[in-house]
Amino acid sequence: MPIKSVTVRVPAKVNLQLSVGPRESDGYHQLVTVFQAISIFDEVTVKIGEQASGINLTVSGDQVHGVPTDASNLVVKAAELIANKFEIDIDVSIDIKKSIPVAGGMAGGSADAAAAIVAIDELYSLDMTREEMHSIASQLGSDVPFLLSGGTAIGQGRGDQLTAALSRGTYHWVLALSSVGLSTPAVYSECDRLRQGLDISEPQISDALMQALLTADPSNVGKLLVNDLQPAACSLRPALRLILDVGQEYGALGAIVSGSGPTVAFLVSDEEHGLDLAVALSASGVVGSVTRAFGPVHGAKVIESH
Ligand code: C5P
């Protein structure tokens, strides 16, 4: 019997290093980043044959607000790219069950796109190679290829040229979420504005961070977290500075704005420390909501197919 429905689970990410080079003529920036996939997951279900033609998109779950359900959603764009490449009609209903914060700097939209690629591949028995999936993913956004593979990886170029990074151990995170997101292009523009007149060098991988990831000791890693977008995110959202300070006061091993923000990620020593910090942050009154996660975890993966 042909498959009629596929569900793919896909994680969020944090950037352990996000080093941003000068703005290029195409508007993008050369990046060197270290991604870690973490245990906050969206689920994307793609079903065949429930409607006559086209793509019908719905969003469910705890993070629905602000997710487009029209052709501007990256899952629709993913389906269109695949339809063109393989010269097939893709008539499906897609449901995104969202838990990854929207516009939170954790690649939620990119994660859904990666999940859609994996789901459509399975549903239409396309047998895409990793390279084919990667090529479609990188046309959709700089973070999409990483969410296909997950784990820990170094991203270069726009962030889409990946090499696996060696990492030992499990890292526990406390995430301070904001109810209002930040626009990634706006944060990059603010970064350019803040750096006007400065001589910005080519970004380099942090060898110290790569060494620290081999020790499996979060206190080594915590000290080396770096995000060049953090001043820009804090400039657009000054409350983030206070959140970073409060987390550090309460003993976080490292504190960083995740990607373009506004989520703030705190590295903690273990689950218990995470629980303590989460309670302290909630009680401080400066954080909207708090969640916990661990990484690294696997990338987009089929969890149901029938
Ligand atoms: O690639 P993606 O669509 O995720 O990028 C969103 C925005 O982030 C881009 O429009 C651009 O403003 C900015 N960006 C950048 N340099 C990168 C990646 C993203 O300037 N390497």
Short mmCIF file of C-alpha atoms and ligand atoms in Angstrom, two decimals:
data_model
loop_
_atom_site.label_atom_id
_atom_site.label_comp_id
_atom_site.label_asym_id
_atom_site.label_seq_id
_atom_site.Cartn_x
_atom_site.Cartn_y
_atom_site.Cartn_z
CA MET A 1 0.00 0.00 0.00
CA PRO A 2 1.35 3.46 -0.84
CA ILE A 3 2.18 5.71 2.10
CA LYS A 4 -0.48 8.34 2.81
CA SER A 5 0.84 10.20 5.82
CA VAL A 6 4.33 10.98 7.17
CA THR A 7 5.22 12.76 10.41
CA VAL A 8 8.72 14.17 10.91
CA ARG A 9 10.09 15.46 14.19
CA VAL A 10 12.66 18.26 13.95
CA PRO A 11 14.64 20.09 16.64
CA ALA A 12 15.45 23.73 17.38
CA LYS A 13 19.04 24.99 17.49
CA VAL A 14 21.26 27.27 19.47
CA ASN A 15 24.49 28.76 18.15
CA LEU A 16 27.43 28.14 20.48
CA GLN A 17 29.51 30.45 18.31
CA LEU A 18 28.07 32.95 15.84
CA SER A 19 30.81 35.04 14.28
CA VAL A 20 29.62 37.48 11.65
CA GLY A 21 31.89 38.92 8.94
CA PRO A 22 31.32 42.13 7.01
CA ARG A 23 28.16 42.61 4.93
CA GLU A 24 28.68 41.29 1.39
CA SER A 25 27.32 42.90 -1.78
CA ASP A 26 24.35 40.45 -1.82
CA GLY A 27 23.29 41.68 1.64
CA TYR A 28 24.36 38.46 3.38
CA HIS A 29 27.24 38.10 5.82
CA GLN A 30 30.01 35.53 5.86
CA LEU A 31 29.49 33.44 8.97
CA VAL A 32 31.39 31.01 11.08
CA THR A 33 28.97 29.34 13.42
CA VAL A 34 28.78 26.28 15.63
CA PHE A 35 25.27 24.89 15.78
CA GLN A 36 23.90 22.55 18.41
CA ALA A 37 20.48 20.93 17.88
CA ILE A 38 18.44 20.96 21.12
CA SER A 39 15.45 19.06 22.43
CA ILE A 40 12.59 21.39 21.58
CA PHE A 41 10.76 19.81 18.66
CA ASP A 42 8.22 20.70 16.02
CA GLU A 43 6.31 17.91 14.28
CA VAL A 44 5.40 18.27 10.64
CA THR A 45 2.77 15.89 9.22
CA VAL A 46 2.29 15.69 5.46
CA LYS A 47 -0.77 13.84 4.14
CA ILE A 48 -1.66 12.92 0.63
CA GLY A 49 -5.06 12.77 -1.02
CA GLU A 50 -7.20 14.79 1.38
CA GLN A 51 -7.84 17.55 -1.12
CA ALA A 52 -8.02 18.05 -4.88
CA SER A 53 -4.89 20.06 -5.56
CA GLY A 54 -2.25 22.31 -4.06
CA ILE A 55 -1.00 22.60 -0.50
CA ASN A 56 -3.24 23.17 2.48
CA LEU A 57 -1.25 24.31 5.53
CA THR A 58 -2.42 24.35 9.14
CA VAL A 59 -0.54 25.16 12.33
CA SER A 60 -1.30 23.68 15.73
CA GLY A 61 0.47 23.39 19.10
CA ASP A 62 1.61 25.90 21.72
CA GLN A 63 3.42 28.39 19.43
CA VAL A 64 0.90 29.20 16.71
CA HIS A 65 0.91 32.98 16.79
CA GLY A 66 2.84 34.61 13.94
CA VAL A 67 3.28 31.50 11.78
CA PRO A 68 2.14 32.23 8.20
CA THR A 69 -0.19 29.62 6.67
CA ASP A 70 0.11 30.94 3.11
CA ALA A 71 2.71 30.44 0.37
CA SER A 72 5.24 32.52 2.31
CA ASN A 73 5.73 29.66 4.81
CA LEU A 74 9.02 27.85 4.12
CA VAL A 75 7.30 24.43 4.12
CA VAL A 76 5.23 25.52 1.11
CA LYS A 77 8.38 26.80 -0.60
CA ALA A 78 10.10 23.48 0.17
CA ALA A 79 7.22 21.57 -1.47
CA GLU A 80 7.35 23.86 -4.52
CA LEU A 81 11.11 23.42 -4.97
CA ILE A 82 10.76 19.64 -4.75
CA ALA A 83 7.78 19.61 -7.16
CA ASN A 84 9.84 21.59 -9.71
CA LYS A 85 12.98 19.51 -9.32
CA PHE A 86 11.25 16.14 -9.65
CA GLU A 87 8.52 17.36 -12.03
CA ILE A 88 5.72 16.00 -9.87
CA ASP A 89 2.47 17.44 -8.56
CA ILE A 90 2.49 17.75 -4.79
CA ASP A 91 -1.10 17.85 -3.52
CA VAL A 92 -0.95 17.53 0.23
CA SER A 93 -2.19 18.84 3.53
CA ILE A 94 0.58 19.83 5.91
CA ASP A 95 0.16 20.37 9.63
CA ILE A 96 2.93 21.96 11.68
CA LYS A 97 2.66 21.18 15.37
CA LYS A 98 4.76 23.98 16.80
CA SER A 99 6.70 23.98 20.03
CA ILE A 100 9.76 25.92 18.82
CA PRO A 101 9.34 29.62 19.62
CA VAL A 102 8.38 31.71 16.58
CA ALA A 103 10.92 34.36 15.51
CA GLY A 104 12.95 33.41 18.59
CA GLY A 105 16.41 32.89 17.06
CA MET A 106 16.05 29.11 17.31
CA ALA A 107 15.42 28.41 13.62
CA GLY A 108 11.80 27.30 14.04
CA GLY A 109 10.75 28.18 10.48
CA SER A 110 13.92 26.61 9.07
CA ALA A 111 13.32 23.48 11.13
CA ASP A 112 9.84 23.06 9.64
CA ALA A 113 11.28 23.44 6.14
CA ALA A 114 13.86 20.73 6.85
CA ALA A 115 11.08 18.49 8.20
CA ALA A 116 8.96 19.09 5.09
CA ILE A 117 11.85 18.01 2.83
CA VAL A 118 12.28 14.74 4.74
CA ALA A 119 8.52 14.11 4.88
CA ILE A 120 7.90 14.73 1.17
CA ASP A 121 10.89 12.57 0.26
CA GLU A 122 9.36 9.69 2.20
CA LEU A 123 5.76 10.28 1.09
CA TYR A 124 6.61 10.36 -2.64
CA SER A 125 9.39 7.72 -2.37
CA LEU A 126 11.87 10.13 -3.97
CA ASP A 127 14.95 8.53 -2.39
CA MET A 128 16.76 11.85 -2.34
CA THR A 129 20.46 11.73 -1.53
CA ARG A 130 21.81 13.81 1.37
CA GLU A 131 23.33 16.16 -1.21
CA GLU A 132 19.99 16.66 -2.98
CA MET A 133 18.25 17.39 0.32
CA HIS A 134 21.04 19.75 1.33
CA SER A 135 20.83 21.62 -1.97
CA ILE A 136 17.07 22.19 -1.60
CA ALA A 137 17.55 23.12 2.06
CA SER A 138 20.20 25.76 1.34
CA GLN A 139 17.91 27.43 -1.23
CA LEU A 140 15.32 27.85 1.55
CA GLY A 141 17.54 29.45 4.21
CA SER A 142 20.93 29.46 5.85
CA ASP A 143 19.89 27.32 8.84
CA VAL A 144 17.80 24.73 6.98
CA PRO A 145 20.66 22.33 6.03
CA PHE A 146 21.77 22.05 9.66
CA LEU A 147 18.29 21.02 10.83
CA LEU A 148 18.40 18.08 8.38
CA SER A 149 21.41 16.61 10.16
CA GLY A 150 21.24 18.04 13.69
CA GLY A 151 23.89 17.11 16.26
CA THR A 152 26.74 19.59 16.47
CA ALA A 153 28.15 21.16 13.32
CA ILE A 154 30.23 24.05 12.05
CA GLY A 155 28.47 26.26 9.49
CA GLN A 156 30.39 28.48 7.12
CA GLY A 157 29.51 30.67 4.13
CA ARG A 158 25.99 31.83 4.88
CA GLY A 159 25.90 29.19 7.61
CA ASP A 160 24.80 26.50 5.16
CA GLN A 161 28.20 24.95 4.38
CA LEU A 162 28.39 22.33 7.08
CA THR A 163 31.06 20.17 8.61
CA ALA A 164 30.35 17.86 11.51
CA ALA A 165 31.96 18.95 14.79
CA LEU A 166 33.19 16.55 17.42
CA SER A 167 31.36 17.03 20.69
CA ARG A 168 31.21 14.85 23.78
CA GLY A 169 28.58 14.75 26.47
CA THR A 170 25.15 16.27 26.85
CA TYR A 171 24.63 19.96 27.49
CA HIS A 172 21.67 21.27 29.48
CA TRP A 173 20.06 24.59 28.66
CA VAL A 174 17.55 26.94 30.22
CA LEU A 175 15.86 29.17 27.67
CA ALA A 176 14.28 32.51 28.48
CA LEU A 177 11.59 33.12 25.88
CA SER A 178 10.08 36.42 24.80
CA SER A 179 6.47 36.71 23.73
CA VAL A 180 7.42 39.07 20.88
CA GLY A 181 9.98 37.87 18.32
CA LEU A 182 12.79 39.74 16.57
CA SER A 183 13.19 39.89 12.78
CA THR A 184 16.46 38.28 11.66
CA PRO A 185 17.10 40.82 8.82
CA ALA A 186 16.45 43.67 11.28
CA VAL A 187 19.02 42.26 13.71
CA TYR A 188 21.64 41.87 10.96
CA SER A 189 20.95 45.48 9.84
CA GLU A 190 21.35 46.72 13.40
CA CYS A 191 24.62 44.78 13.63
CA ASP A 192 25.84 46.59 10.48
CA ARG A 193 24.74 49.93 11.92
CA LEU A 194 26.56 49.36 15.22
CA ARG A 195 29.71 48.35 13.36
CA GLN A 196 29.73 51.28 10.92
CA GLY A 197 33.26 52.60 10.39
CA LEU A 198 34.86 49.58 12.07
CA ASP A 199 37.21 47.26 10.25
CA ILE A 200 35.49 43.85 10.46
CA SER A 201 37.75 40.87 9.85
CA GLU A 202 36.87 37.51 8.35
CA PRO A 203 35.26 35.29 10.99
CA GLN A 204 37.32 32.40 12.34
CA ILE A 205 36.34 29.17 14.03
CA SER A 206 37.03 29.24 17.77
CA ASP A 207 39.60 26.48 18.35
CA ALA A 208 39.15 26.95 22.10
CA LEU A 209 35.43 26.15 21.76
CA MET A 210 36.14 23.08 19.62
CA GLN A 211 38.57 21.84 22.30
CA ALA A 212 36.06 22.59 25.07
CA LEU A 213 33.36 20.55 23.29
CA LEU A 214 35.67 17.53 23.52
CA THR A 215 35.93 17.81 27.31
CA ALA A 216 32.17 17.23 27.87
CA ASP A 217 32.47 19.85 30.62
CA PRO A 218 29.83 22.58 30.31
CA SER A 219 31.82 25.00 32.45
CA ASN A 220 34.55 24.96 29.77
CA VAL A 221 31.99 25.50 27.00
CA GLY A 222 30.00 28.12 28.91
CA LYS A 223 32.91 30.57 29.05
CA LEU A 224 33.43 30.38 25.30
CA LEU A 225 29.90 31.01 24.01
CA VAL A 226 30.02 33.97 21.62
CA ASN A 227 27.44 35.68 19.44
CA ASP A 228 28.32 38.72 17.32
CA LEU A 229 24.59 39.44 16.88
CA GLN A 230 24.11 39.81 20.63
CA PRO A 231 24.90 43.58 20.82
CA ALA A 232 22.44 44.18 17.96
CA ALA A 233 19.68 42.06 19.53
CA CYS A 234 20.24 43.85 22.87
CA SER A 235 20.21 47.23 21.14
CA LEU A 236 16.80 46.46 19.61
CA ARG A 237 15.53 44.82 22.81
CA PRO A 238 17.35 46.36 25.82
CA ALA A 239 15.51 44.07 28.28
CA LEU A 240 17.71 41.21 27.04
CA ARG A 241 20.72 42.70 28.87
CA LEU A 242 18.87 42.40 32.16
CA ILE A 243 17.84 38.81 31.42
CA LEU A 244 21.46 37.89 30.59
CA ASP A 245 22.63 39.49 33.87
CA VAL A 246 19.98 37.78 36.00
CA GLY A 247 20.86 34.35 34.57
CA GLN A 248 24.54 34.90 35.27
CA GLU A 249 23.81 36.12 38.80
CA TYR A 250 21.94 32.88 39.42
CA GLY A 251 24.91 30.79 38.40
CA ALA A 252 24.55 30.02 34.68
CA LEU A 253 27.83 28.65 33.27
CA GLY A 254 27.28 30.64 30.09
CA ALA A 255 24.66 33.07 28.85
CA ILE A 256 24.02 34.02 25.26
CA VAL A 257 21.36 35.41 22.95
CA SER A 258 20.35 32.54 20.67
CA GLY A 259 21.02 33.40 17.00
CA SER A 260 19.30 36.69 16.19
CA GLY A 261 17.27 36.51 19.43
CA PRO A 262 15.30 37.32 21.42
CA THR A 263 15.55 33.91 23.14
CA VAL A 264 18.33 33.91 25.74
CA ALA A 265 20.07 30.56 26.28
CA PHE A 266 21.77 29.70 29.59
CA LEU A 267 24.11 26.75 29.83
CA VAL A 268 23.84 24.88 33.14
CA SER A 269 25.78 22.01 34.69
CA ASP A 270 22.99 19.41 34.78
CA GLU A 271 19.22 18.93 34.92
CA GLU A 272 18.97 19.87 38.58
CA HIS A 273 20.91 23.09 38.08
CA GLY A 274 18.59 23.79 35.12
CA LEU A 275 15.52 23.39 37.29
CA ASP A 276 16.97 25.74 39.94
CA LEU A 277 17.84 28.39 37.36
CA ALA A 278 14.46 28.06 35.64
CA VAL A 279 12.67 28.65 38.95
CA ALA A 280 14.94 31.61 39.80
CA LEU A 281 14.41 33.21 36.38
CA SER A 282 10.64 32.78 36.58
CA ALA A 283 10.60 34.27 40.08
CA SER A 284 12.76 37.24 39.02
CA GLY A 285 9.89 38.66 37.01
CA VAL A 286 12.16 39.80 34.14
CA VAL A 287 11.47 36.77 31.92
CA GLY A 288 8.19 36.06 30.12
CA SER A 289 8.46 32.28 30.11
CA VAL A 290 11.17 29.73 30.66
CA THR A 291 11.76 26.29 29.19
CA ARG A 292 14.53 23.70 29.43
CA ALA A 293 16.25 21.58 26.81
CA PHE A 294 19.35 19.49 26.20
CA GLY A 295 21.60 18.93 23.23
CA PRO A 296 22.90 17.71 20.96
CA VAL A 297 19.97 15.79 19.46
CA HIS A 298 19.40 14.32 15.99
CA GLY A 299 18.01 16.35 13.06
CA ALA A 300 14.76 15.91 11.11
CA LYS A 301 13.60 12.31 11.44
CA VAL A 302 10.51 10.34 10.36
CA ILE A 303 8.60 9.26 13.47
CA GLU A 304 5.44 7.96 11.81
CA SER A 305 4.63 6.75 8.32
CA HIS A 306 1.50 4.91 7.23
O1 C5P B 1 19.02 32.64 5.08
P1 C5P B 1 17.88 33.16 5.88
O2 C5P B 1 16.64 33.38 5.04
O3 C5P B 1 17.60 32.40 7.12
O4 C5P B 1 18.33 34.60 6.35
C1 C5P B 1 17.43 35.53 6.92
C2 C5P B 1 18.09 36.90 6.90
O5 C5P B 1 19.22 36.91 7.76
C3 C5P B 1 18.61 37.33 5.55
O6 C5P B 1 17.62 37.99 4.81
C4 C5P B 1 19.75 38.29 5.92
O7 C5P B 1 19.21 39.56 6.25
C5 C5P B 1 20.28 37.69 7.20
N1 C5P B 1 21.47 36.83 6.99
C6 C5P B 1 22.68 37.42 6.69
N2 C5P B 1 23.79 36.63 6.52
C7 C5P B 1 23.72 35.29 6.67
C8 C5P B 1 22.49 34.66 7.00
C9 C5P B 1 21.38 35.48 7.16
O8 C5P B 1 22.77 38.64 6.56
N3 C5P B 1 24.81 34.56 6.50
#
